[in-house]
CSV table of C-alpha atoms and ligand atoms in Angstrom, one decimal:
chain,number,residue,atom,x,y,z
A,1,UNK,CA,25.1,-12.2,-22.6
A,2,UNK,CA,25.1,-8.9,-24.3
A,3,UNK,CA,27.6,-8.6,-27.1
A,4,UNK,CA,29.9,-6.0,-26.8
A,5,UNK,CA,29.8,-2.4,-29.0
A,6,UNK,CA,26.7,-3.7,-30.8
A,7,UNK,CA,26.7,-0.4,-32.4
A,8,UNK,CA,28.4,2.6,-32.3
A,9,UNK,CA,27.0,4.8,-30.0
A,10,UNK,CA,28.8,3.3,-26.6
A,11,UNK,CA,32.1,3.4,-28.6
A,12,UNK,CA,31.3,6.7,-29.4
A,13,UNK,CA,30.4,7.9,-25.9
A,14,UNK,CA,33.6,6.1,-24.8
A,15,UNK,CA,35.4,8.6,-26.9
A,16,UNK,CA,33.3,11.3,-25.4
A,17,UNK,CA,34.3,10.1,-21.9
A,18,UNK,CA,31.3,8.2,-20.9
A,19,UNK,CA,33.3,4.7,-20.3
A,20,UNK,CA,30.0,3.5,-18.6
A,21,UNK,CA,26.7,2.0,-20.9
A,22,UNK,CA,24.8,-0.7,-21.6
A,23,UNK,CA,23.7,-1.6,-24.8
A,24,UNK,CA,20.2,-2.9,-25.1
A,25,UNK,CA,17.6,-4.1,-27.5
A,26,UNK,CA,14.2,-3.7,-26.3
A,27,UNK,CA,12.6,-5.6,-28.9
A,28,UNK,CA,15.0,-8.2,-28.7
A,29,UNK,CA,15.2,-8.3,-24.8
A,30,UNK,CA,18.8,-7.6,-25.2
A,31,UNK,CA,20.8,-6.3,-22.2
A,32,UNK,CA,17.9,-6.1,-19.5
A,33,UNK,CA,19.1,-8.1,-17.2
A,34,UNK,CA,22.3,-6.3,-16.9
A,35,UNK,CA,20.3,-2.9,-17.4
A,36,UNK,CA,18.4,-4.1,-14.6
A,37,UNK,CA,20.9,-5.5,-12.4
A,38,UNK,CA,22.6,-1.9,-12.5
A,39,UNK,CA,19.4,0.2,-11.9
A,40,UNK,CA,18.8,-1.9,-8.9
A,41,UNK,CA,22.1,-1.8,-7.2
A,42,UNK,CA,22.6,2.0,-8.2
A,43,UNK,CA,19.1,3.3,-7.6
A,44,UNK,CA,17.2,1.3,-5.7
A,45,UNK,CA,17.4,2.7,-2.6
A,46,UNK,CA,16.0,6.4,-4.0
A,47,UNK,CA,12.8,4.6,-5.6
A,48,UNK,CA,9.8,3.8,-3.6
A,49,UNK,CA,6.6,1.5,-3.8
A,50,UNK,CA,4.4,2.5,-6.2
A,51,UNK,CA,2.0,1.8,-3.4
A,52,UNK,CA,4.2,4.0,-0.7
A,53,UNK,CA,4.6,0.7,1.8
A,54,UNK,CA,3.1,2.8,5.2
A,55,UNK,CA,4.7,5.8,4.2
A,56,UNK,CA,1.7,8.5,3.9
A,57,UNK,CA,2.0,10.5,0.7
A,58,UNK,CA,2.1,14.2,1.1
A,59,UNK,CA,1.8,16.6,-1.8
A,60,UNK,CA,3.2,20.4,-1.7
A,61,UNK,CA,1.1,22.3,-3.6
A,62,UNK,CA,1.3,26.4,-4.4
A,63,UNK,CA,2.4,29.2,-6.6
A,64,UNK,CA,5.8,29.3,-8.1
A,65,UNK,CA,8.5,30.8,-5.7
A,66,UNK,CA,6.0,29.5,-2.8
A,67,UNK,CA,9.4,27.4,-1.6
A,68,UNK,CA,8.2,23.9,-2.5
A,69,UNK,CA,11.3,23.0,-4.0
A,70,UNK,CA,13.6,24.2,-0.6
A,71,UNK,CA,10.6,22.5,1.9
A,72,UNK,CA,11.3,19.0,0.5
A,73,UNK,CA,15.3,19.8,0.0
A,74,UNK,CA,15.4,20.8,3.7
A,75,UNK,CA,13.7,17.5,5.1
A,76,UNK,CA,15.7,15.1,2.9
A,77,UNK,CA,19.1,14.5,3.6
A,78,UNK,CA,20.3,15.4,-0.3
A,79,UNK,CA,19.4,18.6,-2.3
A,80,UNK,CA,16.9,16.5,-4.2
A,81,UNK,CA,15.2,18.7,-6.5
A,82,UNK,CA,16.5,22.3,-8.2
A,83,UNK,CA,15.5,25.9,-5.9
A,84,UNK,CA,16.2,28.7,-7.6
A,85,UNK,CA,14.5,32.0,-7.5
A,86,UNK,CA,12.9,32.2,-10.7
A,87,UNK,CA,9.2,31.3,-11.0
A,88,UNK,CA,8.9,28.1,-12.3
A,89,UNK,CA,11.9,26.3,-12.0
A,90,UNK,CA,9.8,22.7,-11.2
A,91,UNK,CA,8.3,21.8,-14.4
A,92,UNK,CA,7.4,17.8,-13.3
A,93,UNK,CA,5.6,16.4,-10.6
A,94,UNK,CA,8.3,14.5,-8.1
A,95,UNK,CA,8.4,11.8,-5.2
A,96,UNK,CA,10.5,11.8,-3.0
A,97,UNK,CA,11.2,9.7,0.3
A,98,UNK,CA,12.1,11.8,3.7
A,99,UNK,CA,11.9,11.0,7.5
A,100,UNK,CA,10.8,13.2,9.9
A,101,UNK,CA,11.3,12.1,13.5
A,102,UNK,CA,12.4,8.8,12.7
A,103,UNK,CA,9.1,8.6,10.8
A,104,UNK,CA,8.7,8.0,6.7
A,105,UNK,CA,7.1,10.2,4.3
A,106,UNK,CA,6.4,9.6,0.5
A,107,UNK,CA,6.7,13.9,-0.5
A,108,UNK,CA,5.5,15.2,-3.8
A,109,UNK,CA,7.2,18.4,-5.0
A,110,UNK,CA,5.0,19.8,-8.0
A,111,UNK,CA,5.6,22.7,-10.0
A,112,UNK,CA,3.7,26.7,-9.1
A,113,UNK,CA,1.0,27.0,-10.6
A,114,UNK,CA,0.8,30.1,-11.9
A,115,UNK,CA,-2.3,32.4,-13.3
A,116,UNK,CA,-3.3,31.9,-16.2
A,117,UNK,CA,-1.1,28.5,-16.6
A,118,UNK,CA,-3.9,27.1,-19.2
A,119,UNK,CA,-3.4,29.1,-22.2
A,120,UNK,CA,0.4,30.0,-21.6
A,121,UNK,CA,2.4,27.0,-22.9
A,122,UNK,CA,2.0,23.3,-23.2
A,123,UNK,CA,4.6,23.1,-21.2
A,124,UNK,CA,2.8,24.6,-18.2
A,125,UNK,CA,-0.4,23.1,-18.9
A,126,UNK,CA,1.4,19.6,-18.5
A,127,UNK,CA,3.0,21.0,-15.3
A,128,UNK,CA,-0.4,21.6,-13.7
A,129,UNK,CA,-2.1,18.5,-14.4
A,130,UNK,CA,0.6,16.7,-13.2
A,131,UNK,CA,0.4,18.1,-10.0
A,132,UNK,CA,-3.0,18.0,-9.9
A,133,UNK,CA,-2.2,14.3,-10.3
A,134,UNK,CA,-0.1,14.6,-7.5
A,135,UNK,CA,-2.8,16.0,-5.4
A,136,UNK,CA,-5.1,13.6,-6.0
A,137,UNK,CA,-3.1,10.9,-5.3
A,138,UNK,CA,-1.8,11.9,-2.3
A,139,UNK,CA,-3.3,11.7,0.8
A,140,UNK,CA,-2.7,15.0,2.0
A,141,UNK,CA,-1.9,18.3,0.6
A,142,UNK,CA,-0.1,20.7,2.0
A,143,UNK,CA,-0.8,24.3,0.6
A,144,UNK,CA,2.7,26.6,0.6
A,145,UNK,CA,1.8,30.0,1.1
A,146,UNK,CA,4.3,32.5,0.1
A,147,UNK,CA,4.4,34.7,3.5
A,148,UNK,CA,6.7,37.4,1.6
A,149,UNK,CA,4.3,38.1,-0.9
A,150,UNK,CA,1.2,37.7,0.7
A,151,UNK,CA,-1.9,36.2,0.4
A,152,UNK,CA,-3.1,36.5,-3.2
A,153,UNK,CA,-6.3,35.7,-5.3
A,154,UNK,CA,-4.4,33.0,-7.3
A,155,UNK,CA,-3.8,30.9,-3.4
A,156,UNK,CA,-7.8,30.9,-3.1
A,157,UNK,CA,-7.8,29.5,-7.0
A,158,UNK,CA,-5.2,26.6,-6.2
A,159,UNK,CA,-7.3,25.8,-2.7
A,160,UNK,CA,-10.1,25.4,-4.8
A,161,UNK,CA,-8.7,23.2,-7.5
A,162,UNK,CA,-7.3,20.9,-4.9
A,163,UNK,CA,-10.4,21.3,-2.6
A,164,UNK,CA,-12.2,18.7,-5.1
A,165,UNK,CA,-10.0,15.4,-4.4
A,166,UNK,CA,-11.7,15.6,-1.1
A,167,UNK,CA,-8.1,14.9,0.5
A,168,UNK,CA,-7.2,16.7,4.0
A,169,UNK,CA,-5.3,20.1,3.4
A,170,UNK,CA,-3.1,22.0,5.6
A,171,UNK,CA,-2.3,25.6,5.0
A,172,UNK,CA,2.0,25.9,5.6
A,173,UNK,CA,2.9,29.4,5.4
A,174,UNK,CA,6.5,29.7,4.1
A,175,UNK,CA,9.5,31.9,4.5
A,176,UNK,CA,8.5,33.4,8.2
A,177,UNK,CA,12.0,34.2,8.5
A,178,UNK,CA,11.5,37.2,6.1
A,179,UNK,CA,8.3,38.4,8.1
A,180,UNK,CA,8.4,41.8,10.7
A,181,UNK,CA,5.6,41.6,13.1
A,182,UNK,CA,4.1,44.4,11.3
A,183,UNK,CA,4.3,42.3,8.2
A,184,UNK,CA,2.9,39.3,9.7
A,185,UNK,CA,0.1,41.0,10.8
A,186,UNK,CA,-0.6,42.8,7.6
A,187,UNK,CA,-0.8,38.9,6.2
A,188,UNK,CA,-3.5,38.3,9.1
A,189,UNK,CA,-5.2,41.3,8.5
A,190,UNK,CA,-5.8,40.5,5.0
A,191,UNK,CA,-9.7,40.2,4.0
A,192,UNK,CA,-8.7,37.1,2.1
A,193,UNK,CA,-8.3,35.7,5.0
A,194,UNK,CA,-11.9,35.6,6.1
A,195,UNK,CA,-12.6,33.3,3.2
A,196,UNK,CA,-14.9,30.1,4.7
A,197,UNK,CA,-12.1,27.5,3.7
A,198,UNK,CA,-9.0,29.7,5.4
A,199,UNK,CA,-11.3,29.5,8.7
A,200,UNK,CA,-11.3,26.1,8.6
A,201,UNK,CA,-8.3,24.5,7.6
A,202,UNK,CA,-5.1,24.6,9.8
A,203,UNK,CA,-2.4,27.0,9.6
A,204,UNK,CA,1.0,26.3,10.3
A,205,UNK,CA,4.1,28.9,10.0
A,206,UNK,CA,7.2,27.5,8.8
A,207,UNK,CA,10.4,28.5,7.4
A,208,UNK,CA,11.4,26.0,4.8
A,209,UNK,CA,15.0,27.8,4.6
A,210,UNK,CA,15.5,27.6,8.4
A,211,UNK,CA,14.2,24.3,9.0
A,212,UNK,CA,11.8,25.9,11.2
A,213,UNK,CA,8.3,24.8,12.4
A,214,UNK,CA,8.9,21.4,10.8
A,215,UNK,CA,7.4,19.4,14.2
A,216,UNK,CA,4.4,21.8,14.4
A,217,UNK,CA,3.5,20.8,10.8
A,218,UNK,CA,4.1,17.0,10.8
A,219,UNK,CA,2.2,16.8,14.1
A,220,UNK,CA,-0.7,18.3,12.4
A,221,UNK,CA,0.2,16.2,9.3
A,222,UNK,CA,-0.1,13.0,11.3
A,223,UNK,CA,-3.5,14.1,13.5
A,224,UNK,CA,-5.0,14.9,10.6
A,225,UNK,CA,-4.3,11.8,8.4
A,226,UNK,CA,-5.5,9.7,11.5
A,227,UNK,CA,-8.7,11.6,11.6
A,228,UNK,CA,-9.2,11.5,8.0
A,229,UNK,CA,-9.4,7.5,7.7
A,230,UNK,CA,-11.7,7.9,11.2
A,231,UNK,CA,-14.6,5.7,11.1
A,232,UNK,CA,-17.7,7.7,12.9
A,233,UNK,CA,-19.8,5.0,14.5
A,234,UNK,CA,-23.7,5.1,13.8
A,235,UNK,CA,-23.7,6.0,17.4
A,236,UNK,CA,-21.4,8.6,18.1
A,237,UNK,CA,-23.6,10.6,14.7
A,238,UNK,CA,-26.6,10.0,16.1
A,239,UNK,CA,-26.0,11.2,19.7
A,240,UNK,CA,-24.6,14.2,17.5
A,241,UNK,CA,-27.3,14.6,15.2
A,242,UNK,CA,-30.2,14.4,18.5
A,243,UNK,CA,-28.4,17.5,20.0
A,244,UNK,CA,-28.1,19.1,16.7
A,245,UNK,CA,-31.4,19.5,16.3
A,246,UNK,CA,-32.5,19.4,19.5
A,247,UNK,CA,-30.5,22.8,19.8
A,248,UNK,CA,-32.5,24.1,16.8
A,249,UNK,CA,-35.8,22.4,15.1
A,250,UNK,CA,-36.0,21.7,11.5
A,251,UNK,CA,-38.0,24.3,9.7
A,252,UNK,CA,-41.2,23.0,7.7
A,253,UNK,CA,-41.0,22.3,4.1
A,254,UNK,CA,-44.5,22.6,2.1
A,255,UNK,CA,-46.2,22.6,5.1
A,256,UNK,CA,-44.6,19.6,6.2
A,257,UNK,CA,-42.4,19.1,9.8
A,258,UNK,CA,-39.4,18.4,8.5
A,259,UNK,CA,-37.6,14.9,10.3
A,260,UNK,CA,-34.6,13.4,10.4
A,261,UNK,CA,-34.6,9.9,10.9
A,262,UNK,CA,-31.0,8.5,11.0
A,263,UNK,CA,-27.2,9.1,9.9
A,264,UNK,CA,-24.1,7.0,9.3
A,265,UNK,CA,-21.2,6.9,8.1
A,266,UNK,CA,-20.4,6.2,4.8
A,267,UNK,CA,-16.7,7.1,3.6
A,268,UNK,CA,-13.4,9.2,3.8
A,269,UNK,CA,-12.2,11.5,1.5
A,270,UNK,CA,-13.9,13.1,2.1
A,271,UNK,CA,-15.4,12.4,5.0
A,272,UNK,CA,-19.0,11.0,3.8
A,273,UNK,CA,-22.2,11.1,6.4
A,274,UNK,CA,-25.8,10.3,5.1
A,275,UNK,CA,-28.6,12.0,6.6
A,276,UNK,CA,-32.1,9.6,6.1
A,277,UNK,CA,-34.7,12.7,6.8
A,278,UNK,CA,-38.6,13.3,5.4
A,279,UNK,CA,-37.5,15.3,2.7
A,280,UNK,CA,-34.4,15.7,0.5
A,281,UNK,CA,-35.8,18.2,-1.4
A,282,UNK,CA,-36.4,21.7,-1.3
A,283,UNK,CA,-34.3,21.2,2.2
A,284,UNK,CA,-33.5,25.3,3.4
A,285,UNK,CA,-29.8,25.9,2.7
A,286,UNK,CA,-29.4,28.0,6.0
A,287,UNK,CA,-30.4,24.3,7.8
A,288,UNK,CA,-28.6,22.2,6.0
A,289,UNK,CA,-25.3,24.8,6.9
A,290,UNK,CA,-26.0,24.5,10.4
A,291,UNK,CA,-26.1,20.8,10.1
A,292,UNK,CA,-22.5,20.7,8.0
A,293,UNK,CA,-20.7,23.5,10.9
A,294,UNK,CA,-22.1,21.4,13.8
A,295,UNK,CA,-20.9,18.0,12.2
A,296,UNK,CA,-17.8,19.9,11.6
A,297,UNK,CA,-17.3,21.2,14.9
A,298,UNK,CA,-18.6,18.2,17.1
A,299,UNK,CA,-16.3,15.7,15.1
A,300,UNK,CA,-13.6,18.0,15.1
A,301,UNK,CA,-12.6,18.0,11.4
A,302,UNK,CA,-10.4,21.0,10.7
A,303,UNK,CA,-8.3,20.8,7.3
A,304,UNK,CA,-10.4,17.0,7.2
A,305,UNK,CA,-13.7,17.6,4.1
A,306,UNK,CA,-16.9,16.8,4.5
A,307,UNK,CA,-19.8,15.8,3.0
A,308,UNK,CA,-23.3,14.9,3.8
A,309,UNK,CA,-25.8,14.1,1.7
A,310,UNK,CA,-29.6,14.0,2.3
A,311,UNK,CA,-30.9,11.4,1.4
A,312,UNK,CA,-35.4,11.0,1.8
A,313,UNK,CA,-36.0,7.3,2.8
A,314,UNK,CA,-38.7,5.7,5.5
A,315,UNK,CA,-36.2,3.0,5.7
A,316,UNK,CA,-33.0,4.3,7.2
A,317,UNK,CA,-30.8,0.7,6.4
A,318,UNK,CA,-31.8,1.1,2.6
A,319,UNK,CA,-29.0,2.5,0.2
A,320,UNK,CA,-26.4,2.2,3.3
A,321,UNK,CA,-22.6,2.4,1.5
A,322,UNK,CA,-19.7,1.3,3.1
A,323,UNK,CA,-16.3,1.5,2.1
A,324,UNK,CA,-14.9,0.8,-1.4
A,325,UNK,CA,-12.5,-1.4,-1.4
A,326,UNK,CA,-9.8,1.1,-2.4
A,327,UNK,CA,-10.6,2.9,0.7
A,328,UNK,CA,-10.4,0.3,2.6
A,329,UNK,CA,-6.9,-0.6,1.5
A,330,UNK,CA,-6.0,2.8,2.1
A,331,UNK,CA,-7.3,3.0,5.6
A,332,UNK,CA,-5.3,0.1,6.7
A,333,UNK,CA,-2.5,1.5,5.2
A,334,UNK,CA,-2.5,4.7,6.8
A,335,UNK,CA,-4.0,2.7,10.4
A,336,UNK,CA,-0.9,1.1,10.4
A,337,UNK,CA,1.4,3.8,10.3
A,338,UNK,CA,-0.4,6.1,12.9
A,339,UNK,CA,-0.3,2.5,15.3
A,340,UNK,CA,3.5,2.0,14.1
A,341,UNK,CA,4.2,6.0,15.1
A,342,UNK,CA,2.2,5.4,18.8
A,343,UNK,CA,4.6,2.4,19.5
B,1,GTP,N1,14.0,33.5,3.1
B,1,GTP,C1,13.4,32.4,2.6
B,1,GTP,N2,13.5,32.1,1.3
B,1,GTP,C2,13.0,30.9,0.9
B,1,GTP,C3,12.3,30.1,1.8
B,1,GTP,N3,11.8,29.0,1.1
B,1,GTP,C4,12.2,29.2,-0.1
B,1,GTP,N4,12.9,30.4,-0.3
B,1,GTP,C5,13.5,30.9,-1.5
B,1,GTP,O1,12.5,31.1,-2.5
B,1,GTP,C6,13.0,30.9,-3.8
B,1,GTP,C7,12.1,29.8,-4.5
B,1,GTP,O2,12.2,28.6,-3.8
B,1,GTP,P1,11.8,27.2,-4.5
B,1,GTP,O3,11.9,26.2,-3.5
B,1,GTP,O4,12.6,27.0,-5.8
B,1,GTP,O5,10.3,27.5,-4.9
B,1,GTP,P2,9.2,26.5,-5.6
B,1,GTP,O6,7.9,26.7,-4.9
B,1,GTP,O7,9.8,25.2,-5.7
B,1,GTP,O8,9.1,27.2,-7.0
B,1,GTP,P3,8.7,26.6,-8.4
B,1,GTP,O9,9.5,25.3,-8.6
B,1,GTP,O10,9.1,27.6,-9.4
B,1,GTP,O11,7.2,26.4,-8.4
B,1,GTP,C8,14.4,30.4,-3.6
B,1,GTP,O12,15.2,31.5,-3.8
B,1,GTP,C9,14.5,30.0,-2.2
B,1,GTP,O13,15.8,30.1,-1.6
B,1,GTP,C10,12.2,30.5,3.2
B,1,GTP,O14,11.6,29.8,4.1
B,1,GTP,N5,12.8,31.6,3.5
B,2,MG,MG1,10.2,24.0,-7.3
C-alpha cells in the first residue's frame, strides 16, 4: 500500500491542477506496483516488444525537412510525432507501431541529419548516433529523399553512413506532390544520380503528405526483406558461378591460371557468399567487380548488400560459416511474417 502525500510534491501538484500522481520510492520499492498497474492499462497498447513480435522494423532515415516525421504520422492512425517545417524538429530516435494493409510494422522516425552535425552541438551529435542506432537495428532502412530540394551531396553522405549496417535500403523520394514534370526530370537528370549505389537500390516516389505511393513502397519493403533473409543454396551459386566464368575466364595471376573452386553461402546482412579460388591475393579488381555485378544481377539483389569474400583454400568445406545464432533468430522472425502476409 502506498501511503498517501508522502511528501509534498503530489499535494503540491494537486494545487497546480494535476489531481493525478503516484508517489514512489525507488529505493524503497514504494508505489511500483500501482506505478505499474497504471502504465500498463494507460500505455500498454502504444509500447511494443523490444524484440518487435513479427513486426519487421523499418527505419526512416534523411536530412532534416526530408518529411520523416509526416511519413510515419500519415501511416499511423494518431499524429504520433511533431512535423513542423523547421529543420530539425526530431531530436530522438522513435518507434512507433503502424499497419499497412492489414499488415504490422515496428517504424523508426529519427532525427535529419544535417552537415556538419558532428561539431555543431551535443545535442545533434546525440541525435545522429541515435539514429544511426536506429539504422542498425532495424532491418530495413528507408532513405527519404527531399524531391523539392533535390538531390544533394549530404543524401550520398547519409547512404553511406547507413550503407555499413549491411541492412537492405530503399530509396523513398518524398513530397512528389510539389514536383512539375520539368522538375522531376531535372531530379533524374541530376549527375548524382549516376552514383553506383543510386543505380542499384530501388526507388520509390511517394508523397508522405498525400498518402500517396504508400502500396508501391511497402511492396518493395516486403520483397526486399524476404529476399534479404534468402538462403542461396550451394547449388543455385555454383550453377551461377560456372556461367560466370564461363562467360569470361579468370585472368592469370603471377603467371598462374587463376581457379575457382567452390562458393556458398554464408550469411545475410549483408548478404555473405565465399568464393574458395587458387588465389586470394593479388586477385584483379576489374574480375572480382564482374564477379560482385553478376552475383548481383543473377540473384536479383537490388536495395539487398552484398559481400563476397575470396577466400584461397584446396579444401572447399574448410572455414565454411553458417548462420550466427542471432541471424538465425532474425530469419525466422522475418520467415514468419512474409508466410503470415502470403496466407
Ligand atoms: N508538400 C509536401 N510537404 C511535405 C511532405 N512531407 C513532408 N512535408 C512537409 O515538410 C516539412 C517537414 O516535415 P517533417 O515531417 O517534420 O520532416 P522531418 O524529416 O521529420 O524533419 P526533422 O524532424 O527536422 O528531421 C513539414 O512542413 C511537412 O508538412 C510531402 O509529401 N509533401
Ligand atoms: Mg521529424
Amino acid at each position: 500500500m502506498i501511503k498517501k502525500n508522502v511528501s509534498n510534491a503530489s499535494y503540491d501538484l494537486s494545487q497546480k491542477g494535476i489531481k493525478d500522481s503516484i508517489s514512489i520510492s525507488a529505493e524503497h520499492s514504494i508505489g511500483l506496483d500501482e506505478l505499474k498497474k497504471y502504465l500498463k492499462s494507460n500505455i500498454a497498447e502504444n509500447i511494443s516488444d523490444p524484440e518487435g513480435g513479427n513486426s519487421p522494423r523499418i527505419s526512416i532515415i534523411g536530412r532534416p525537412n526530408a518529411g520523416k516525421s509526416t511519413l510515419i504520422n500519415s501511416l499511423s492512425s494518431k499524429d504520433r510525432v511533431i512535423v513542423s517545417p523547421l529543420a530539425g524538429t526530431t531530436i530522438d530516435a522513435i518507434n512507433v507501431p503502424v499497419e499497412f494493409d492489414g499488415r504490422k510494422y515496428e517504424l523508426f522516425d529519427t532525427a535529419g541529419i544535417r552537415k556538419g552535425y558532428k561539431t555543431k552541438t551535443n545535442i545533434e551529435y546525440f541525435s545522429y548516433v541515435r539514429a544511426m542506432h536506429a539504422a542498425s537495428e532495424s532491418d530495413i532502412t528507408i532513405l527519404l529523399i527531399d524531391a523539392d530540394s533535390g538531390l544533394v551531396d549530404q543524401d550520398l553522405k547519409i547512404l553511406s553512413m547507413i550503407e555499413k549496417f549491411g541492412k537492405p535500403i530503399i530509396l523513398a523520394l518524398n513530397k512528389i506532390d510539389l514536383l512539375s514534370r520539368k522538375k522531376m526530370k531535372e531530379f533524374f537528370d541530376n549527375k548524382k544520380m549516376e552514383k553506383r549505389f543510386f543505380e542499384d537500390l530501388k526507388l520509390i516516389k511517394i508523397s508522405a503528405l498525400k498518402g500517396k505511393g504508400f502500396k508501391k513502397l511497402f511492396k518493395e519493403i516486403d520483397d526486399t526483406l524476404q529476399k534479404s533473409v534468402t538462403k542461396f543454396t550451394t547449388s543455385k551459386l555454383n550453377r551461377i558461378l560456372k556461367r560466370v566464368i564461363e562467360d569470361r575466364s579468370p585472368p592469370s595471376v603471377s603467371g598462374k591460371s587463376l581457379k575457382f573452386r567452390y562458393i556458398h553461402f554464408a550469411g545475410i546482412n549483408p548478404t555473405t557468399l565465399v568464393i574458395h579460388a587458387s588465389q586470394d591475393k593479388k586477385l584483379p579488381a576489374n574480375y572480382k567487380k564482374y564477379i560482385y555485378n553478376s552475383f548481383k544481377k543473377y540473384l536479383d539483389l537490388q536495395s539487398i548488400q552484398l559481400k563476397i569474400i575470396f577466400r584461397k583454400s584446396d579444401n572447399p568445406y574448410k572455414g565454411k560459416n553458417t548462420l550466427t545464432e542471432r541471424q538465425i533468430k532474425k530469419r525466422k522472425r522475418l520467415l514468419s511474417f512474409v508466410k503470415k502476409a502470403k496466407k
